[in-house]
PDB file of C-alpha atoms in Angstrom:
ATOM      1  CA  UNK A  18    -124.205   1.057 -55.601  1.00 49.00           C
ATOM      2  CA  UNK A  19    -121.242  -1.223 -55.684  1.00 62.00           C
ATOM      3  CA  UNK A  20    -118.278  -1.252 -53.645  1.00 91.00           C
ATOM      4  CA  UNK A  21    -115.066   0.082 -54.789  1.00 94.00           C
ATOM      5  CA  UNK A  22    -111.224   0.248 -53.612  1.00 97.00           C
ATOM      6  CA  UNK A  23    -108.209   1.063 -54.821  1.00 97.00           C
ATOM      7  CA  UNK A  24    -104.975  -1.589 -54.765  1.00 97.00           C
ATOM      8  CA  UNK A  25    -101.223  -0.383 -53.665  1.00 96.00           C
ATOM      9  CA  UNK A  26     -98.332  -1.869 -53.466  1.00 95.00           C
ATOM     10  CA  UNK A  27     -94.333  -0.310 -52.136  1.00 94.00           C
ATOM     11  CA  UNK A  28     -91.784  -0.794 -55.061  1.00 95.00           C
ATOM     12  CA  UNK A  29     -88.725   0.968 -56.332  1.00 95.00           C
ATOM     13  CA  UNK A  30     -86.791  -0.468 -53.390  1.00 94.00           C
ATOM     14  CA  UNK A  31     -84.117  -1.823 -55.188  1.00 91.00           C
ATOM     15  CA  UNK A  32     -80.652  -0.005 -54.650  1.00 92.00           C
ATOM     16  CA  UNK A  33     -77.981   0.016 -56.948  1.00 88.00           C
ATOM     17  CA  UNK A  34     -76.790  -3.584 -58.052  1.00 84.00           C
ATOM     18  CA  UNK A  35     -79.244  -4.979 -55.583  1.00 87.00           C
ATOM     19  CA  UNK A  36     -82.941  -5.865 -57.477  1.00 88.00           C
ATOM     20  CA  UNK A  37     -86.128  -6.251 -54.986  1.00 87.00           C
ATOM     21  CA  UNK A  38     -89.125  -7.174 -55.828  1.00 82.00           C
ATOM     22  CA  UNK A  39     -91.413  -7.870 -59.069  1.00 88.00           C
ATOM     23  CA  UNK A  40     -92.172  -4.215 -59.575  1.00 93.00           C
ATOM     24  CA  UNK A  41     -93.448  -4.839 -63.285  1.00 93.00           C
ATOM     25  CA  UNK A  42     -95.510  -7.179 -62.357  1.00 93.00           C
ATOM     26  CA  UNK A  43     -97.354  -6.000 -59.601  1.00 94.00           C
ATOM     27  CA  UNK A  44     -98.035  -2.930 -61.810  1.00 96.00           C
ATOM     28  CA  UNK A  45    -100.048  -4.698 -63.983  1.00 96.00           C
ATOM     29  CA  UNK A  46    -102.279  -5.630 -61.142  1.00 96.00           C
ATOM     30  CA  UNK A  47    -102.618  -2.763 -58.367  1.00 97.00           C
ATOM     31  CA  UNK A  48    -103.274   1.013 -59.043  1.00 97.00           C
ATOM     32  CA  UNK A  49    -101.294   2.990 -57.027  1.00 97.00           C
ATOM     33  CA  UNK A  50     -97.758   2.629 -56.456  1.00 97.00           C
ATOM     34  CA  UNK A  51     -96.189   3.833 -53.542  1.00 97.00           C
ATOM     35  CA  UNK A  52     -92.095   4.484 -54.912  1.00 98.00           C
ATOM     36  CA  UNK A  53     -89.281   4.732 -52.533  1.00 97.00           C
ATOM     37  CA  UNK A  54     -87.273   8.039 -52.468  1.00 97.00           C
ATOM     38  CA  UNK A  55     -83.904   7.001 -51.399  1.00 94.00           C
ATOM     39  CA  UNK A  56     -83.880   7.109 -47.836  1.00 96.00           C
ATOM     40  CA  UNK A  57     -85.001   3.440 -46.648  1.00 95.00           C
ATOM     41  CA  UNK A  58     -84.638   2.077 -50.354  1.00 95.00           C
ATOM     42  CA  UNK A  59     -84.289   2.476 -54.277  1.00 95.00           C
ATOM     43  CA  UNK A  60     -82.054   5.617 -56.204  1.00 96.00           C
ATOM     44  CA  UNK A  61     -82.361   7.761 -58.703  1.00 97.00           C
ATOM     45  CA  UNK A  62     -82.371   5.683 -61.383  1.00 97.00           C
ATOM     46  CA  UNK A  63     -84.677   3.003 -59.789  1.00 97.00           C
ATOM     47  CA  UNK A  64     -87.123   6.012 -59.039  1.00 97.00           C
ATOM     48  CA  UNK A  65     -87.571   6.996 -62.388  1.00 98.00           C
ATOM     49  CA  UNK A  66     -87.470   3.403 -64.010  1.00 97.00           C
ATOM     50  CA  UNK A  67     -90.184   2.286 -61.797  1.00 98.00           C
ATOM     51  CA  UNK A  68     -92.207   5.679 -62.176  1.00 98.00           C
ATOM     52  CA  UNK A  69     -92.120   5.482 -66.038  1.00 98.00           C
ATOM     53  CA  UNK A  70     -93.233   1.844 -65.537  1.00 98.00           C
ATOM     54  CA  UNK A  71     -96.482   3.403 -63.902  1.00 98.00           C
ATOM     55  CA  UNK A  72     -96.904   5.968 -66.537  1.00 98.00           C
ATOM     56  CA  UNK A  73     -97.064   3.170 -69.003  1.00 97.00           C
ATOM     57  CA  UNK A  74     -99.129   1.225 -67.147  1.00 97.00           C
ATOM     58  CA  UNK A  75    -101.649   4.134 -65.604  1.00 96.00           C
ATOM     59  CA  UNK A  76    -100.806   3.123 -62.102  1.00 97.00           C
ATOM     60  CA  UNK A  77    -101.350   6.472 -60.110  1.00 97.00           C
ATOM     61  CA  UNK A  78     -97.950   7.190 -58.648  1.00 98.00           C
ATOM     62  CA  UNK A  79     -96.970   8.489 -54.538  1.00 98.00           C
ATOM     63  CA  UNK A  80     -93.931   9.158 -52.866  1.00 98.00           C
ATOM     64  CA  UNK A  81     -92.814   7.068 -50.114  1.00 98.00           C
ATOM     65  CA  UNK A  82     -90.684   8.249 -47.287  1.00 98.00           C
ATOM     66  CA  UNK A  83     -88.778   7.085 -44.694  1.00 97.00           C
ATOM     67  CA  UNK A  84     -86.529   6.850 -42.134  1.00 97.00           C
ATOM     68  CA  UNK A  85     -82.538   7.426 -43.480  1.00 94.00           C
ATOM     69  CA  UNK A  86     -81.642   3.945 -43.102  1.00 93.00           C
ATOM     70  CA  UNK A  87     -80.920   1.842 -45.693  1.00 89.00           C
ATOM     71  CA  UNK A  88     -79.162  -0.651 -43.901  1.00 90.00           C
ATOM     72  CA  UNK A  89     -82.603  -1.056 -41.702  1.00 91.00           C
ATOM     73  CA  UNK A  90     -84.969  -0.679 -44.650  1.00 89.00           C
ATOM     74  CA  UNK A  91     -86.518   1.857 -43.072  1.00 85.00           C
ATOM     75  CA  UNK A  92     -87.519  -0.818 -40.288  1.00 90.00           C
ATOM     76  CA  UNK A  93     -85.572   0.273 -37.710  1.00 92.00           C
ATOM     77  CA  UNK A  94     -87.414   2.641 -34.958  1.00 95.00           C
ATOM     78  CA  UNK A  95     -85.345   6.331 -34.805  1.00 94.00           C
ATOM     79  CA  UNK A  96     -86.029   9.384 -32.790  1.00 94.00           C
ATOM     80  CA  UNK A  97     -85.157  12.509 -34.480  1.00 95.00           C
ATOM     81  CA  UNK A  98     -85.997  16.161 -34.241  1.00 97.00           C
ATOM     82  CA  UNK A  99     -89.402  16.775 -35.215  1.00 96.00           C
ATOM     83  CA  UNK A 100     -88.003  19.247 -37.474  1.00 97.00           C
ATOM     84  CA  UNK A 101     -85.198  17.230 -39.204  1.00 97.00           C
ATOM     85  CA  UNK A 102     -88.167  14.378 -39.528  1.00 97.00           C
ATOM     86  CA  UNK A 103     -90.555  17.438 -41.409  1.00 98.00           C
ATOM     87  CA  UNK A 104     -87.941  18.458 -43.545  1.00 98.00           C
ATOM     88  CA  UNK A 105     -86.569  14.661 -44.626  1.00 98.00           C
ATOM     89  CA  UNK A 106     -90.264  14.158 -45.569  1.00 98.00           C
ATOM     90  CA  UNK A 107     -90.435  17.346 -47.954  1.00 98.00           C
ATOM     91  CA  UNK A 108     -86.842  16.248 -49.485  1.00 98.00           C
ATOM     92  CA  UNK A 109     -88.388  13.097 -50.357  1.00 98.00           C
ATOM     93  CA  UNK A 110     -91.575  14.398 -51.580  1.00 98.00           C
ATOM     94  CA  UNK A 111     -89.824  16.594 -53.502  1.00 98.00           C
ATOM     95  CA  UNK A 112     -87.429  14.128 -55.077  1.00 98.00           C
ATOM     96  CA  UNK A 113     -90.425  12.123 -56.239  1.00 98.00           C
ATOM     97  CA  UNK A 114     -91.949  15.114 -57.925  1.00 98.00           C
ATOM     98  CA  UNK A 115     -88.811  15.994 -59.647  1.00 98.00           C
ATOM     99  CA  UNK A 116     -88.590  12.448 -60.915  1.00 98.00           C
ATOM    100  CA  UNK A 117     -92.263  11.931 -61.363  1.00 98.00           C
ATOM    101  CA  UNK A 118     -92.476  15.343 -63.442  1.00 98.00           C
ATOM    102  CA  UNK A 119     -89.019  14.052 -65.513  1.00 98.00           C
ATOM    103  CA  UNK A 120     -91.231  11.053 -66.663  1.00 98.00           C
ATOM    104  CA  UNK A 121     -94.009  12.026 -67.928  1.00 98.00           C
ATOM    105  CA  UNK A 122     -96.363  11.719 -64.137  1.00 97.00           C
ATOM    106  CA  UNK A 123     -97.453  13.695 -61.386  1.00 97.00           C
ATOM    107  CA  UNK A 124     -96.742  12.263 -57.786  1.00 97.00           C
ATOM    108  CA  UNK A 125    -100.378  12.697 -56.211  1.00 97.00           C
ATOM    109  CA  UNK A 126    -100.768  10.767 -53.346  1.00 98.00           C
ATOM    110  CA  UNK A 127     -97.902  10.295 -50.327  1.00 98.00           C
ATOM    111  CA  UNK A 128     -97.559   7.081 -47.666  1.00 98.00           C
ATOM    112  CA  UNK A 129     -95.342   6.970 -45.030  1.00 98.00           C
ATOM    113  CA  UNK A 130     -92.990   3.619 -44.933  1.00 96.00           C
ATOM    114  CA  UNK A 131     -92.337   1.281 -42.125  1.00 93.00           C
ATOM    115  CA  UNK A 132     -90.933   2.358 -38.843  1.00 95.00           C
ATOM    116  CA  UNK A 133     -91.745   5.949 -39.671  1.00 97.00           C
ATOM    117  CA  UNK A 134     -94.878   5.209 -40.533  1.00 96.00           C
ATOM    118  CA  UNK A 135     -95.915   2.465 -37.181  1.00 93.00           C
ATOM    119  CA  UNK A 136     -94.501   5.778 -34.866  1.00 96.00           C
ATOM    120  CA  UNK A 137     -96.963   8.016 -36.607  1.00 97.00           C
ATOM    121  CA  UNK A 138     -99.796   5.390 -36.250  1.00 94.00           C
ATOM    122  CA  UNK A 139     -99.088   5.719 -32.274  1.00 95.00           C
ATOM    123  CA  UNK A 140     -98.434   9.212 -32.284  1.00 97.00           C
ATOM    124  CA  UNK A 141    -100.758  12.073 -33.324  1.00 98.00           C
ATOM    125  CA  UNK A 142     -97.944  15.012 -32.949  1.00 98.00           C
ATOM    126  CA  UNK A 143     -95.102  13.054 -34.943  1.00 98.00           C
ATOM    127  CA  UNK A 144     -98.038  12.205 -37.528  1.00 98.00           C
ATOM    128  CA  UNK A 145     -99.708  15.795 -37.817  1.00 98.00           C
ATOM    129  CA  UNK A 146     -96.077  17.323 -38.512  1.00 98.00           C
ATOM    130  CA  UNK A 147     -95.507  15.089 -41.299  1.00 98.00           C
ATOM    131  CA  UNK A 148     -98.497  15.501 -43.213  1.00 98.00           C
ATOM    132  CA  UNK A 149     -97.950  19.768 -42.701  1.00 98.00           C
ATOM    133  CA  UNK A 150     -94.807  19.344 -44.180  1.00 98.00           C
ATOM    134  CA  UNK A 151     -96.047  17.674 -46.775  1.00 98.00           C
ATOM    135  CA  UNK A 152     -98.654  19.911 -47.359  1.00 98.00           C
ATOM    136  CA  UNK A 153     -95.907  22.409 -47.714  1.00 97.00           C
ATOM    137  CA  UNK A 154     -94.665  21.176 -50.466  1.00 98.00           C
ATOM    138  CA  UNK A 155     -98.112  20.208 -52.144  1.00 98.00           C
ATOM    139  CA  UNK A 156    -101.396  21.447 -50.814  1.00 98.00           C
ATOM    140  CA  UNK A 157    -102.636  18.932 -52.667  1.00 97.00           C
ATOM    141  CA  UNK A 158    -101.359  15.821 -52.008  1.00 98.00           C
ATOM    142  CA  UNK A 159    -103.913  12.556 -51.254  1.00 98.00           C
ATOM    143  CA  UNK A 160    -102.162  11.528 -47.984  1.00 98.00           C
ATOM    144  CA  UNK A 161    -102.477   7.553 -47.405  1.00 98.00           C
ATOM    145  CA  UNK A 162    -102.601   6.436 -43.840  1.00 97.00           C
ATOM    146  CA  UNK A 163    -103.218   3.327 -41.863  1.00 94.00           C
ATOM    147  CA  UNK A 164    -106.989   3.386 -41.400  1.00 94.00           C
ATOM    148  CA  UNK A 165    -108.303   3.792 -37.526  1.00 92.00           C
ATOM    149  CA  UNK A 166    -105.199   5.438 -36.233  1.00 94.00           C
ATOM    150  CA  UNK A 167    -103.378   8.535 -35.319  1.00 96.00           C
ATOM    151  CA  UNK A 168    -102.658   8.820 -39.236  1.00 97.00           C
ATOM    152  CA  UNK A 169    -106.556   8.954 -39.364  1.00 97.00           C
ATOM    153  CA  UNK A 170    -106.982  11.316 -36.786  1.00 97.00           C
ATOM    154  CA  UNK A 171    -104.013  13.650 -38.396  1.00 98.00           C
ATOM    155  CA  UNK A 172    -105.373  13.934 -41.562  1.00 98.00           C
ATOM    156  CA  UNK A 173    -109.162  14.805 -40.139  1.00 97.00           C
ATOM    157  CA  UNK A 174    -107.593  17.892 -38.024  1.00 98.00           C
ATOM    158  CA  UNK A 175    -105.552  19.197 -41.179  1.00 98.00           C
ATOM    159  CA  UNK A 176    -108.511  18.734 -43.471  1.00 97.00           C
ATOM    160  CA  UNK A 177    -106.685  17.253 -46.540  1.00 97.00           C
ATOM    161  CA  UNK A 178    -107.290  14.711 -48.780  1.00 97.00           C
ATOM    162  CA  UNK A 179    -107.165  11.135 -47.602  1.00 97.00           C
ATOM    163  CA  UNK A 180    -107.127   7.707 -48.578  1.00 97.00           C
ATOM    164  CA  UNK A 181    -107.727   5.114 -45.925  1.00 96.00           C
ATOM    165  CA  UNK A 182    -105.229   2.265 -46.181  1.00 96.00           C
ATOM    166  CA  UNK A 183    -105.743  -1.464 -44.929  1.00 95.00           C
ATOM    167  CA  UNK A 184    -103.329  -4.225 -45.393  1.00 91.00           C
ATOM    168  CA  UNK A 185    -103.408  -7.557 -47.667  1.00 92.00           C
ATOM    169  CA  UNK A 186    -100.414  -9.132 -46.016  1.00 89.00           C
ATOM    170  CA  UNK A 187    -100.199  -8.344 -42.360  1.00 89.00           C
ATOM    171  CA  UNK A 188    -101.631  -8.736 -39.054  1.00 92.00           C
ATOM    172  CA  UNK A 189    -103.542  -6.158 -36.905  1.00 92.00           C
ATOM    173  CA  UNK A 190    -103.907  -5.566 -33.258  1.00 91.00           C
ATOM    174  CA  UNK A 191    -107.099  -4.857 -31.354  1.00 93.00           C
ATOM    175  CA  UNK A 192    -105.953  -0.957 -31.630  1.00 89.00           C
ATOM    176  CA  UNK A 193    -106.154  -0.635 -35.358  1.00 88.00           C
ATOM    177  CA  UNK A 194    -101.887  -1.415 -35.480  1.00 87.00           C
ATOM    178  CA  UNK A 195     -99.899  -3.375 -36.714  1.00 85.00           C
ATOM    179  CA  UNK A 196     -98.303  -6.301 -35.412  1.00 91.00           C
ATOM    180  CA  UNK A 197     -95.131  -6.174 -34.521  1.00 87.00           C
ATOM    181  CA  UNK A 198     -92.702  -7.786 -37.480  1.00 84.00           C
ATOM    182  CA  UNK A 199     -91.089  -9.803 -34.896  1.00 88.00           C
ATOM    183  CA  UNK A 200     -94.062 -11.613 -33.478  1.00 90.00           C
ATOM    184  CA  UNK A 201     -95.309 -14.928 -34.917  1.00 87.00           C
ATOM    185  CA  UNK A 202     -97.963 -14.362 -37.594  1.00 88.00           C
ATOM    186  CA  UNK A 203     -97.360 -10.873 -38.189  1.00 90.00           C
ATOM    187  CA  UNK A 204     -96.661 -10.983 -41.933  1.00 89.00           C
ATOM    188  CA  UNK A 205     -99.354 -13.252 -43.423  1.00 91.00           C
ATOM    189  CA  UNK A 206     -97.777 -15.469 -46.464  1.00 91.00           C
ATOM    190  CA  UNK A 207    -100.821 -17.335 -48.233  1.00 93.00           C
ATOM    191  CA  UNK A 208    -102.271 -16.022 -50.536  1.00 93.00           C
ATOM    192  CA  UNK A 209    -105.942 -17.139 -50.158  1.00 94.00           C
ATOM    193  CA  UNK A 210    -105.870 -16.726 -46.345  1.00 93.00           C
ATOM    194  CA  UNK A 211    -105.006 -12.641 -47.378  1.00 93.00           C
ATOM    195  CA  UNK A 212    -107.948 -12.676 -50.407  1.00 96.00           C
ATOM    196  CA  UNK A 213    -110.453 -14.025 -48.180  1.00 96.00           C
ATOM    197  CA  UNK A 214    -109.446 -11.656 -45.479  1.00 95.00           C
ATOM    198  CA  UNK A 215    -109.784  -8.429 -47.587  1.00 96.00           C
ATOM    199  CA  UNK A 216    -113.232  -9.819 -49.230  1.00 96.00           C
ATOM    200  CA  UNK A 217    -114.310  -9.472 -45.918  1.00 96.00           C
ATOM    201  CA  UNK A 218    -112.763  -6.334 -44.739  1.00 96.00           C
ATOM    202  CA  UNK A 219    -114.098  -4.613 -47.740  1.00 96.00           C
ATOM    203  CA  UNK A 220    -117.339  -6.091 -47.734  1.00 95.00           C
ATOM    204  CA  UNK A 221    -118.122  -5.402 -43.751  1.00 94.00           C
ATOM    205  CA  UNK A 222    -116.103  -2.026 -43.580  1.00 95.00           C
ATOM    206  CA  UNK A 223    -114.348  -3.190 -40.763  1.00 96.00           C
ATOM    207  CA  UNK A 224    -110.297  -4.214 -40.014  1.00 93.00           C
ATOM    208  CA  UNK A 225    -110.264  -7.541 -38.588  1.00 95.00           C
ATOM    209  CA  UNK A 226    -108.031  -7.847 -35.605  1.00 94.00           C
ATOM    210  CA  UNK A 227    -106.126 -10.847 -35.004  1.00 92.00           C
ATOM    211  CA  UNK A 228    -108.073 -11.547 -31.471  1.00 94.00           C
ATOM    212  CA  UNK A 229    -111.069 -11.898 -34.374  1.00 93.00           C
ATOM    213  CA  UNK A 230    -111.959  -7.784 -33.183  1.00 95.00           C
ATOM    214  CA  UNK A 231    -114.053  -5.733 -35.658  1.00 96.00           C
ATOM    215  CA  UNK A 232    -112.800  -2.689 -36.529  1.00 94.00           C
ATOM    216  CA  UNK A 233    -115.343  -0.344 -38.403  1.00 95.00           C
ATOM    217  CA  UNK A 234    -112.974   2.132 -40.538  1.00 94.00           C
ATOM    218  CA  UNK A 235    -113.530   3.807 -43.972  1.00 94.00           C
ATOM    219  CA  UNK A 236    -111.608   1.721 -46.602  1.00 96.00           C
ATOM    220  CA  UNK A 237    -110.118   3.446 -49.687  1.00 96.00           C
ATOM    221  CA  UNK A 238    -106.958   1.168 -50.681  1.00 97.00           C
ATOM    222  CA  UNK A 239    -105.720  -1.979 -49.851  1.00 97.00           C
ATOM    223  CA  UNK A 240    -101.958  -2.248 -49.885  1.00 93.00           C
ATOM    224  CA  UNK A 241     -99.661  -5.731 -51.142  1.00 84.00           C
ATOM    225  CA  UNK A 242     -96.020  -5.426 -49.999  1.00 75.00           C
ATOM    226  CA  UNK A 243     -93.639  -5.105 -52.522  1.00 65.00           C
ATOM    227  CA  UNK A 244     -90.770  -6.895 -50.851  1.00 69.00           C
ATOM    228  CA  UNK A 245     -92.440 -10.485 -49.244  1.00 71.00           C
ATOM    229  CA  UNK A 246     -91.228 -13.795 -51.764  1.00 73.00           C
ATOM    230  CA  UNK A 247     -95.115 -13.827 -52.085  1.00 83.00           C
ATOM    231  CA  UNK A 248     -96.036 -10.168 -53.201  1.00 83.00           C
ATOM    232  CA  UNK A 249     -97.315 -11.104 -56.766  1.00 90.00           C
ATOM    233  CA  UNK A 250     -99.065 -13.733 -55.683  1.00 92.00           C
ATOM    234  CA  UNK A 251    -100.698 -11.930 -53.080  1.00 92.00           C
ATOM    235  CA  UNK A 252    -101.943  -9.138 -55.377  1.00 92.00           C
ATOM    236  CA  UNK A 253    -102.869 -11.263 -57.903  1.00 95.00           C
ATOM    237  CA  UNK A 254    -105.169 -13.095 -55.317  1.00 96.00           C
ATOM    238  CA  UNK A 255    -106.533 -10.396 -53.558  1.00 96.00           C
ATOM    239  CA  UNK A 256    -107.497  -8.833 -57.255  1.00 96.00           C
ATOM    240  CA  UNK A 257    -109.362 -11.468 -58.311  1.00 97.00           C
ATOM    241  CA  UNK A 258    -111.518 -12.199 -54.801  1.00 97.00           C
ATOM    242  CA  UNK A 259    -112.500  -8.936 -54.974  1.00 97.00           C
ATOM    243  CA  UNK A 260    -113.359  -9.270 -58.419  1.00 97.00           C
ATOM    244  CA  UNK A 261    -115.461 -12.238 -58.028  1.00 97.00           C
ATOM    245  CA  UNK A 262    -117.166 -10.294 -54.957  1.00 96.00           C
ATOM    246  CA  UNK A 263    -118.197  -7.583 -57.409  1.00 96.00           C
ATOM    247  CA  UNK A 264    -116.112  -5.721 -55.977  1.00 96.00           C
ATOM    248  CA  UNK A 265    -115.167  -2.635 -58.502  1.00 96.00           C
ATOM    249  CA  UNK A 266    -110.954  -2.127 -58.159  1.00 96.00           C
ATOM    250  CA  UNK A 267    -110.226   1.519 -59.408  1.00 94.00           C
ATOM    251  CA  UNK A 268    -107.664   3.988 -58.140  1.00 92.00           C
ATOM    252  CA  UNK A 269    -108.580   6.695 -55.175  1.00 89.00           C
ATOM    253  CA  UNK A 270    -109.855  10.223 -56.029  1.00 78.00           C
ATOM    254  CA  UNK A 271    -108.737  13.422 -54.136  1.00 66.00           C
ATOM    255  CA  UNK A 272    -111.673  13.189 -51.862  1.00 50.00           C
TER     256      UNK A 272
END
C-alpha cells in the first residue's frame, strides 16, 4: 500500500487592515487549514473569509487557538491558571465552529498555536487539560498534535481521534520538540531542503532532529507555516516532492 499524508498550514492570521500570508494560494496546495480564532491573530471577518475559501476549495477546516497575545502573535510564553486556559480553548473552538457553520463548513480538527503548543509539547498536564476542554465542546473533534511529544501522550490517554504532525519548515531537538525560534537554524527557509526532509521523514517514519538523530513516529500530517515569506514556495515544493516519491496527498480521517 502506498503511503499517504495530509498537508496543513496555519492561516487566517491577518487582522483588520493588517494582512499576513497568502491564504488563497496555500489553500490550492494543502488539504487541511488551521485557522486563527482571534486570540493570537485573526478576527471575525478574516475567519469568515478564510473558512469560506477553504470550503470552496475542499480543504478541511481546523480551529487554531492560541494565547491572548495579538502583540506577540501568540509566541510569548504565558502562564495562565489552568481553568482559564481551558476556557480560552473552549471559547476559541466555539467561535471557529460557529463561523465554519455560517460559511457552510465544519470545524473538524483543532491544533494549538505557537507558545501554547510548545508548552503543551513539554507539559503533559497542560496538554491534557487543553485537549479535554476541546473535547468538552466537541467529543468528535480530531486533535492535531506535535508527534512524539507530551501532546501525543495526552491524546493517547484521552482516547480521542488525533493526527500526528511534523513540520516542514522547523528544526527538531532530540526530544522531538521544536528548536526555539531564537536559535540559528530553527526555521527552514530553503524550499528544496524542506521538501527533501519531508520525503525522507515520511518514507522512514521518523523525525530527523537537528543533530541527525532519527525519532520513529506516526506521521499523519505535515505543517507549513503560512506567515513566512517562503510559505507558498515551500508548500509547493513539499507537495511536488512527496507526489514524485509516490506518496499520496490526502486529508486525514478521524482515526
